[in-house]
């Protein structure tokens, strides 16, 4: 279950305008801007709220108190999610401040948190200086200094999770210039994104890092965040309590934020058991990710008594691409016509009608539901970007990328004959042949594939798809393994097909190379599960990373979307632009919710409603 500790991906950049007159005079040094110091910074966009008294989705007068309680699935044995061993408890982000905090309304615009200023050179991104707010304090009252920041990043870079080390691989070194200034040096002078990437990580006290960073413990490292760990029931629950002396209460982005006195996570073995716990009030706030449960599960007595509220919250963020991923490292999937055929065989309309109560939408973009999604035929601007890349695409992909891309549709009744005929024709064109009602590859090997899963609940979704594959003569099967084995096979790319999710943000950047870049295809542990190796995609990722403005980011991302779709590397599944939440009706939020998140950190408890619910639960 998703936990609503919302610390959005924080990455930003602000380009300083250069006088065109200087260019016309042929003065190259006019481009050499001097370092500037700012209090808010945006990734190729301006900060809208730098002079605002509070965020527009915050209620600075919100009452403090009450408990936000949610479910967590599984177990835990550690309070440190950044070390390489252990399973971290839910909600640890609440204990730590980051250097900057992100806006929930903007495409990665960052505002002060631990750092109250940032100094950088718009034309030399090989360094950035963060200025630590002199008022910042750890829980024990000691000041947060540049030495704490340096120690934190030294630990993350040498002892942290491999994903974190990879994400921060562009950091060369971190230097404490004085008590309140810390300088980051980067390996590249043209990676704008990394200036703000370093602003998204929690900062720990140096003494705690030096002594305890690698210890498997339920005692957290000393932090400066709004909540402290209050109570741990091993394997059952974790409770945090608001620090009444939190130093950052008056920081602009924190006004009207962190209103709950307690934040609690109750642990369950499965979401089915968690739902039963919600029904009897064991926890009070829930994201409902199941369309079936959303449509059918909320009819219990508390709902009928008016104690429960259901709310669908829209977001402008891209919907996570959930897809059946084909492993191109295997010969079976290397012909694009085979991948097209496997896409044709997926009958979304049938599944949505029979399994999902028509709650989902078919994902026809890697950035679905956002301004980054490509629509219709390419625009003239998109064609200008595409044209130099066409020679790097195989003929079918080249043809598909210039058209309006559409997935096949059925009547939802289970008789998807036309799509299966189309799939069969493509397989024959790829050199496959039939013998004794079975399909064979051009080399004479049987057409056989296995879909690897770790959760048996997804089987009911896959069975209609497997049935269609068998109608095509493909020996298709579902293989379930336990979670550790699944993760290990995922790490080694040891599978035919898997179901994978690809979260995206409104400001894509270097993370695209981990998902689609050629180098990542050969690096175990990366997210290029398909094994995509495509020079055009590599070029587009570079363009996105080096984009000079928001318009370029949107343009290059739309073209990337087109090339990814036209490669048929995976079978897009389903999703929703709505986040569905269900809660005991004591929580309140600003009438203007954030554009890009639920923003539960800005909600609060209505004390009168809380008392009514408590009375109801004591019946």
C-alpha angles and dihedrals in degrees: 000000000000113000115217100226092127115202101153124212101279117208129134148162136185121203117210114223116247120215110252089210090066090055092050089054089055095239106154093185089062085080092056099092120193119241114278132202120220137174097212129028136189133200100247090327139082126257107248097192104043091118098033119117090225141347113287092239093052128093106211088191094054112135118249121231144061130081133281105207125184139166128256124193123223127008141287142215104174142059092204116078092178100067124089097243135054136033111272123226118246121264101027091138089074090068097058139059122217124214091253135013127218131238115242090209102050137061097260105317112160131214133191122286117144089350116059095186140024127205121200144144112245091212100041113052094174090105145019133189122216118201111213115222106249089219093060113117138180119231091267091057097253116133122257108241139181089260089064091052092048093049091048094053094042088056094045092049096048106025105019132103114298090240089056093047089050092048090051095040090116091065112101100182143330121228131191104221095183138328096300106021124078123181125208118203118202132203093230132049095206105051100104093174097064093063088074099027089077089055093068100066126096118251121225131194111268094230091054092047093051093050107031114016095111097036116113099229144141089224109095125228113259109276141177099221132125096261136050127204105263107172139003124194102189109247092350112069147343123210128192125193127209113252107236089202095050105152095212101058092111097046105119097241090048098055108114089009131113094028099156118097090210134023113197134185118199115201126224135176094233141003090250090061090042091056090054089051090053091052092060095041101256086138130005113210124059140170110216110214096169117088090200093054092044090055100040115014102069102077099095123126097269090057091051089048091057094247096120129065126199118201133179110206120198122221134193091209118109112269110245110262106239111188149156101253121212117211105229089191084079117078094230092070101040096094110078090215089063090051090050090051092051089051092051090054094062109097103198095169092058092050094046091050099044104029109023105038088238090290097131138071126218110252108232096166138049086227098039119179096016139093088258094067116106114234135186119346120337116281120233089260091052091048090053089057093042099048098074089047099051094087089060092058127082114248098260093046090046091054095044095049092061095052135071101273115227134173119222117265130207133194090253093241098106098255099109094160098143094053092047091050088051091049092049091051092052092050090052090049088053090058098260116141140193126239125169090352091303129112121236132193120240090262091056096256117133115260098248133158139171127208109214118213138167099196118062092204090077090060093084089058093048099046096078089048093049088049091056092048090053089051086059090053095255115141094228126173142167119237120195120197132171120272098259092050091045093052092047092050089046090052091051094042088239102157143080098224134356137175110247136174124218112197114203135191133211089254109051118191142137093352088073089071090059091054103038108007122119094232092054090056089074098037113094114227095030126119098244088108093161094055092234114187110177126145092206091056091048090052092050093049089053090050091052093049093048097041115140099209145010093265091058092048091054093045097048092043092053090052091048088051090054094049093047092050093047091053092062091215093154141011108251112227127185145298144151137246087217127082108214116213130177123192145164101265100253098090121094134189139187113279087239106063120194118275095230108032146023088251096207090165086073096049124098142196123260102222095207093050090045090056092048092052092046089053091049092051092051093058 
